[in-house]
Amino acid sequence: VLYPNSLAMEINLAHCYLFKNDYATAIKIYKTHLNENITEQFSWIAMMKQDFAFFKNHQFDTKGMDKIIADLKLEIPDGY
């Protein structure tokens, strides 16, 4: 692993698993870091919300993201 302590890399890895339909691995990674911060002022959850909004706005399939949001009980406004 090139950057073993990089949460930015970890969230991107989780996204990769999600879009490869490996939901079990994706949610494991998302859950592991749920209460952590990417930077002092940017949380893991904020990064997820930002990334999911980007994916949705660029026509990515949202089924997996919607399931992650529901299973983790994330509060994300309609139309994220």
mmCIF file of N, CA and C in Angstrom:
data_model
loop_
_atom_site.group_PDB
_atom_site.id
_atom_site.type_symbol
_atom_site.label_atom_id
_atom_site.label_comp_id
_atom_site.label_asym_id
_atom_site.label_seq_id
_atom_site.Cartn_x
_atom_site.Cartn_y
_atom_site.Cartn_z
ATOM 1 N N VAL A 1 0.847 -1.173 0.000
ATOM 2 C CA VAL A 1 0.000 0.000 0.000
ATOM 3 C C VAL A 1 0.897 1.242 0.000
ATOM 4 N N LEU A 2 0.682 2.117 -0.934
ATOM 5 C CA LEU A 2 1.515 3.312 -1.053
ATOM 6 C C LEU A 2 1.299 4.311 0.079
ATOM 7 N N TYR A 3 0.065 4.504 0.477
ATOM 8 C CA TYR A 3 -0.266 5.485 1.507
ATOM 9 C C TYR A 3 -1.128 4.812 2.577
ATOM 10 N N PRO A 4 -0.520 4.031 3.451
ATOM 11 C CA PRO A 4 -1.302 3.223 4.393
ATOM 12 C C PRO A 4 -2.115 4.028 5.405
ATOM 13 N N ASN A 5 -1.770 5.274 5.636
ATOM 14 C CA ASN A 5 -2.493 6.085 6.611
ATOM 15 C C ASN A 5 -3.351 7.165 5.975
ATOM 16 N N SER A 6 -3.571 7.077 4.688
ATOM 17 C CA SER A 6 -4.339 8.097 3.985
ATOM 18 C C SER A 6 -5.823 7.746 3.965
ATOM 19 N N LEU A 7 -6.607 8.529 4.698
ATOM 20 C CA LEU A 7 -8.047 8.301 4.684
ATOM 21 C C LEU A 7 -8.664 8.661 3.336
ATOM 22 N N ALA A 8 -8.055 9.595 2.634
ATOM 23 C CA ALA A 8 -8.547 9.931 1.296
ATOM 24 C C ALA A 8 -8.414 8.725 0.372
ATOM 25 N N MET A 9 -7.323 8.005 0.492
ATOM 26 C CA MET A 9 -7.144 6.791 -0.314
ATOM 27 C C MET A 9 -8.136 5.705 0.119
ATOM 28 N N GLU A 10 -8.362 5.595 1.414
ATOM 29 C CA GLU A 10 -9.286 4.590 1.924
ATOM 30 C C GLU A 10 -10.707 4.817 1.413
ATOM 31 N N ILE A 11 -11.153 6.076 1.407
ATOM 32 C CA ILE A 11 -12.509 6.342 0.940
ATOM 33 C C ILE A 11 -12.615 6.063 -0.561
ATOM 34 N N ASN A 12 -11.563 6.374 -1.299
ATOM 35 C CA ASN A 12 -11.572 6.063 -2.737
ATOM 36 C C ASN A 12 -11.588 4.555 -2.963
ATOM 37 N N LEU A 13 -10.883 3.821 -2.125
ATOM 38 C CA LEU A 13 -10.903 2.362 -2.217
ATOM 39 C C LEU A 13 -12.309 1.838 -1.938
ATOM 40 N N ALA A 14 -12.962 2.389 -0.923
ATOM 41 C CA ALA A 14 -14.340 1.979 -0.615
ATOM 42 C C ALA A 14 -15.253 2.248 -1.807
ATOM 43 N N HIS A 15 -15.090 3.412 -2.427
ATOM 44 C CA HIS A 15 -15.897 3.738 -3.612
ATOM 45 C C HIS A 15 -15.649 2.719 -4.727
ATOM 46 N N CYS A 16 -14.393 2.339 -4.916
ATOM 47 C CA CYS A 16 -14.065 1.355 -5.957
ATOM 48 C C CYS A 16 -14.803 0.043 -5.699
ATOM 49 N N TYR A 17 -14.735 -0.423 -4.464
ATOM 50 C CA TYR A 17 -15.451 -1.660 -4.136
ATOM 51 C C TYR A 17 -16.949 -1.502 -4.370
ATOM 52 N N LEU A 18 -17.495 -0.359 -3.987
ATOM 53 C CA LEU A 18 -18.927 -0.129 -4.163
ATOM 54 C C LEU A 18 -19.316 -0.211 -5.639
ATOM 55 N N PHE A 19 -18.523 0.431 -6.492
ATOM 56 C CA PHE A 19 -18.856 0.440 -7.920
ATOM 57 C C PHE A 19 -18.490 -0.858 -8.634
ATOM 58 N N LYS A 20 -17.739 -1.724 -7.961
ATOM 59 C CA LYS A 20 -17.457 -3.063 -8.502
ATOM 60 C C LYS A 20 -18.452 -4.077 -7.940
ATOM 61 N N ASN A 21 -19.483 -3.565 -7.246
ATOM 62 C CA ASN A 21 -20.548 -4.381 -6.660
ATOM 63 C C ASN A 21 -20.068 -5.309 -5.556
ATOM 64 N N ASP A 22 -19.006 -4.914 -4.875
ATOM 65 C CA ASP A 22 -18.535 -5.643 -3.689
ATOM 66 C C ASP A 22 -18.993 -4.846 -2.474
ATOM 67 N N TYR A 23 -20.292 -4.917 -2.223
ATOM 68 C CA TYR A 23 -20.909 -4.121 -1.173
ATOM 69 C C TYR A 23 -20.331 -4.449 0.200
ATOM 70 N N ALA A 24 -20.110 -5.701 0.495
ATOM 71 C CA ALA A 24 -19.625 -6.122 1.816
ATOM 72 C C ALA A 24 -18.283 -5.468 2.153
ATOM 73 N N THR A 25 -17.372 -5.434 1.200
ATOM 74 C CA THR A 25 -16.065 -4.823 1.446
ATOM 75 C C THR A 25 -16.192 -3.308 1.533
ATOM 76 N N ALA A 26 -17.017 -2.730 0.669
ATOM 77 C CA ALA A 26 -17.198 -1.272 0.682
ATOM 78 C C ALA A 26 -17.753 -0.811 2.025
ATOM 79 N N ILE A 27 -18.815 -1.442 2.496
ATOM 80 C CA ILE A 27 -19.431 -0.971 3.742
ATOM 81 C C ILE A 27 -18.507 -1.209 4.933
ATOM 82 N N LYS A 28 -17.712 -2.247 4.873
ATOM 83 C CA LYS A 28 -16.745 -2.494 5.953
ATOM 84 C C LYS A 28 -15.764 -1.323 6.060
ATOM 85 N N ILE A 29 -15.275 -0.853 4.918
ATOM 86 C CA ILE A 29 -14.350 0.281 4.918
ATOM 87 C C ILE A 29 -15.058 1.552 5.373
ATOM 88 N N TYR A 30 -16.254 1.802 4.830
ATOM 89 C CA TYR A 30 -16.990 3.002 5.242
ATOM 90 C C TYR A 30 -17.217 2.998 6.753
ATOM 91 N N LYS A 31 -17.661 1.869 7.302
ATOM 92 C CA LYS A 31 -17.937 1.772 8.742
ATOM 93 C C LYS A 31 -16.682 1.956 9.583
ATOM 94 N N THR A 32 -15.566 1.409 9.135
ATOM 95 C CA THR A 32 -14.324 1.478 9.889
ATOM 96 C C THR A 32 -13.913 2.911 10.182
ATOM 97 N N HIS A 33 -14.155 3.814 9.251
ATOM 98 C CA HIS A 33 -13.656 5.181 9.372
ATOM 99 C C HIS A 33 -14.760 6.213 9.612
ATOM 100 N N LEU A 34 -15.959 5.765 9.880
ATOM 101 C CA LEU A 34 -17.124 6.644 9.962
ATOM 102 C C LEU A 34 -16.944 7.822 10.924
ATOM 103 N N ASN A 35 -16.254 7.631 12.011
ATOM 104 C CA ASN A 35 -16.101 8.695 13.013
ATOM 105 C C ASN A 35 -14.744 9.391 12.951
ATOM 106 N N GLU A 36 -14.062 9.241 11.831
ATOM 107 C CA GLU A 36 -12.740 9.850 11.681
ATOM 108 C C GLU A 36 -12.818 11.112 10.815
ATOM 109 N N ASN A 37 -11.734 11.852 10.808
ATOM 110 C CA ASN A 37 -11.633 13.062 9.996
ATOM 111 C C ASN A 37 -10.549 12.906 8.945
ATOM 112 N N ILE A 38 -10.830 13.388 7.759
ATOM 113 C CA ILE A 38 -9.850 13.399 6.679
ATOM 114 C C ILE A 38 -8.789 14.456 7.011
ATOM 115 N N THR A 39 -9.258 15.634 7.404
ATOM 116 C CA THR A 39 -8.400 16.716 7.896
ATOM 117 C C THR A 39 -9.026 17.205 9.199
ATOM 118 N N GLU A 40 -8.421 18.192 9.819
ATOM 119 C CA GLU A 40 -8.975 18.707 11.078
ATOM 120 C C GLU A 40 -10.394 19.228 10.917
ATOM 121 N N GLN A 41 -10.719 19.749 9.743
ATOM 122 C CA GLN A 41 -12.024 20.357 9.536
ATOM 123 C C GLN A 41 -12.912 19.630 8.531
ATOM 124 N N PHE A 42 -12.495 18.444 8.094
ATOM 125 C CA PHE A 42 -13.266 17.737 7.064
ATOM 126 C C PHE A 42 -13.423 16.284 7.476
ATOM 127 N N SER A 43 -14.646 15.918 7.811
ATOM 128 C CA SER A 43 -14.904 14.574 8.320
ATOM 129 C C SER A 43 -15.058 13.556 7.197
ATOM 130 N N TRP A 44 -14.927 12.300 7.585
ATOM 131 C CA TRP A 44 -15.146 11.178 6.667
ATOM 132 C C TRP A 44 -16.561 11.256 6.094
ATOM 133 N N ILE A 45 -17.543 11.535 6.947
ATOM 134 C CA ILE A 45 -18.935 11.612 6.492
ATOM 135 C C ILE A 45 -19.103 12.771 5.508
ATOM 136 N N ALA A 46 -18.486 13.906 5.786
ATOM 137 C CA ALA A 46 -18.573 15.039 4.855
ATOM 138 C C ALA A 46 -17.975 14.670 3.504
ATOM 139 N N MET A 47 -16.875 13.931 3.519
ATOM 140 C CA MET A 47 -16.249 13.480 2.271
ATOM 141 C C MET A 47 -17.185 12.527 1.527
ATOM 142 N N MET A 48 -17.818 11.604 2.261
ATOM 143 C CA MET A 48 -18.760 10.686 1.618
ATOM 144 C C MET A 48 -19.888 11.464 0.949
ATOM 145 N N LYS A 49 -20.458 12.429 1.669
ATOM 146 C CA LYS A 49 -21.559 13.226 1.127
ATOM 147 C C LYS A 49 -21.118 13.972 -0.131
ATOM 148 N N GLN A 50 -19.947 14.573 -0.068
ATOM 149 C CA GLN A 50 -19.428 15.316 -1.219
ATOM 150 C C GLN A 50 -19.198 14.390 -2.405
ATOM 151 N N ASP A 51 -18.582 13.250 -2.142
ATOM 152 C CA ASP A 51 -18.305 12.300 -3.225
ATOM 153 C C ASP A 51 -19.593 11.739 -3.814
ATOM 154 N N PHE A 52 -20.545 11.363 -2.953
ATOM 155 C CA PHE A 52 -21.801 10.797 -3.442
ATOM 156 C C PHE A 52 -22.567 11.834 -4.270
ATOM 157 N N ALA A 53 -22.526 13.103 -3.855
ATOM 158 C CA ALA A 53 -23.178 14.165 -4.636
ATOM 159 C C ALA A 53 -22.517 14.287 -6.004
ATOM 160 N N PHE A 54 -21.187 14.227 -6.034
ATOM 161 C CA PHE A 54 -20.465 14.287 -7.308
ATOM 162 C C PHE A 54 -20.877 13.128 -8.207
ATOM 163 N N PHE A 55 -20.884 11.920 -7.648
ATOM 164 C CA PHE A 55 -21.240 10.739 -8.442
ATOM 165 C C PHE A 55 -22.661 10.858 -8.995
ATOM 166 N N LYS A 56 -23.584 11.298 -8.150
ATOM 167 C CA LYS A 56 -24.970 11.435 -8.597
ATOM 168 C C LYS A 56 -25.087 12.495 -9.691
ATOM 169 N N ASN A 57 -24.425 13.625 -9.492
ATOM 170 C CA ASN A 57 -24.492 14.713 -10.472
ATOM 171 C C ASN A 57 -23.841 14.348 -11.798
ATOM 172 N N HIS A 58 -22.979 13.340 -11.790
ATOM 173 C CA HIS A 58 -22.322 12.896 -13.020
ATOM 174 C C HIS A 58 -22.881 11.571 -13.531
ATOM 175 N N GLN A 59 -24.133 11.309 -13.155
ATOM 176 C CA GLN A 59 -24.904 10.193 -13.707
ATOM 177 C C GLN A 59 -24.397 8.802 -13.332
ATOM 178 N N PHE A 60 -23.685 8.671 -12.213
ATOM 179 C CA PHE A 60 -23.280 7.342 -11.744
ATOM 180 C C PHE A 60 -24.513 6.607 -11.227
ATOM 181 N N ASP A 61 -24.472 5.304 -11.240
ATOM 182 C CA ASP A 61 -25.548 4.491 -10.678
ATOM 183 C C ASP A 61 -25.584 4.720 -9.167
ATOM 184 N N THR A 62 -26.733 5.107 -8.630
ATOM 185 C CA THR A 62 -26.824 5.467 -7.215
ATOM 186 C C THR A 62 -27.350 4.352 -6.312
ATOM 187 N N LYS A 63 -27.685 3.195 -6.867
ATOM 188 C CA LYS A 63 -28.265 2.124 -6.035
ATOM 189 C C LYS A 63 -27.361 1.749 -4.861
ATOM 190 N N GLY A 64 -26.098 1.541 -5.116
ATOM 191 C CA GLY A 64 -25.170 1.170 -4.048
ATOM 192 C C GLY A 64 -25.006 2.282 -3.032
ATOM 193 N N MET A 65 -24.908 3.520 -3.507
ATOM 194 C CA MET A 65 -24.777 4.659 -2.598
ATOM 195 C C MET A 65 -26.018 4.798 -1.725
ATOM 196 N N ASP A 66 -27.189 4.637 -2.332
ATOM 197 C CA ASP A 66 -28.434 4.736 -1.569
ATOM 198 C C ASP A 66 -28.491 3.677 -0.477
ATOM 199 N N LYS A 67 -28.012 2.486 -0.787
ATOM 200 C CA LYS A 67 -27.994 1.403 0.206
ATOM 201 C C LYS A 67 -27.008 1.724 1.327
ATOM 202 N N ILE A 68 -25.845 2.253 0.992
ATOM 203 C CA ILE A 68 -24.857 2.653 2.004
ATOM 204 C C ILE A 68 -25.470 3.712 2.928
ATOM 205 N N ILE A 69 -26.081 4.728 2.338
ATOM 206 C CA ILE A 69 -26.688 5.812 3.110
ATOM 207 C C ILE A 69 -27.744 5.262 4.063
ATOM 208 N N ALA A 70 -28.593 4.369 3.577
ATOM 209 C CA ALA A 70 -29.640 3.784 4.413
ATOM 210 C C ALA A 70 -29.052 2.891 5.502
ATOM 211 N N ASP A 71 -28.121 2.025 5.137
ATOM 212 C CA ASP A 71 -27.563 1.076 6.103
ATOM 213 C C ASP A 71 -26.742 1.761 7.192
ATOM 214 N N LEU A 72 -26.081 2.855 6.849
ATOM 215 C CA LEU A 72 -25.290 3.583 7.841
ATOM 216 C C LEU A 72 -26.110 4.665 8.541
ATOM 217 N N LYS A 73 -27.378 4.788 8.121
ATOM 218 C CA LYS A 73 -28.288 5.781 8.690
ATOM 219 C C LYS A 73 -27.700 7.195 8.638
ATOM 220 N N LEU A 74 -27.133 7.513 7.494
ATOM 221 C CA LEU A 74 -26.561 8.835 7.294
ATOM 222 C C LEU A 74 -27.671 9.833 6.979
ATOM 223 N N GLU A 75 -27.550 10.996 7.536
ATOM 224 C CA GLU A 75 -28.513 12.058 7.244
ATOM 225 C C GLU A 75 -27.995 12.884 6.083
ATOM 226 N N ILE A 76 -28.555 12.598 4.933
ATOM 227 C CA ILE A 76 -28.141 13.309 3.722
ATOM 228 C C ILE A 76 -29.418 13.895 3.110
ATOM 229 N N PRO A 77 -29.399 15.191 2.825
ATOM 230 C CA PRO A 77 -30.611 15.820 2.284
ATOM 231 C C PRO A 77 -31.057 15.187 0.971
ATOM 232 N N ASP A 78 -32.364 15.266 0.715
ATOM 233 C CA ASP A 78 -32.888 14.767 -0.557
ATOM 234 C C ASP A 78 -32.134 15.419 -1.714
ATOM 235 N N GLY A 79 -31.864 14.620 -2.707
ATOM 236 C CA GLY A 79 -31.166 15.135 -3.885
ATOM 237 C C GLY A 79 -29.679 15.264 -3.705
ATOM 238 N N TYR A 80 -29.162 14.682 -2.591
ATOM 239 C CA TYR A 80 -27.734 14.791 -2.320
ATOM 240 C C TYR A 80 -27.020 14.883 -3.589
#
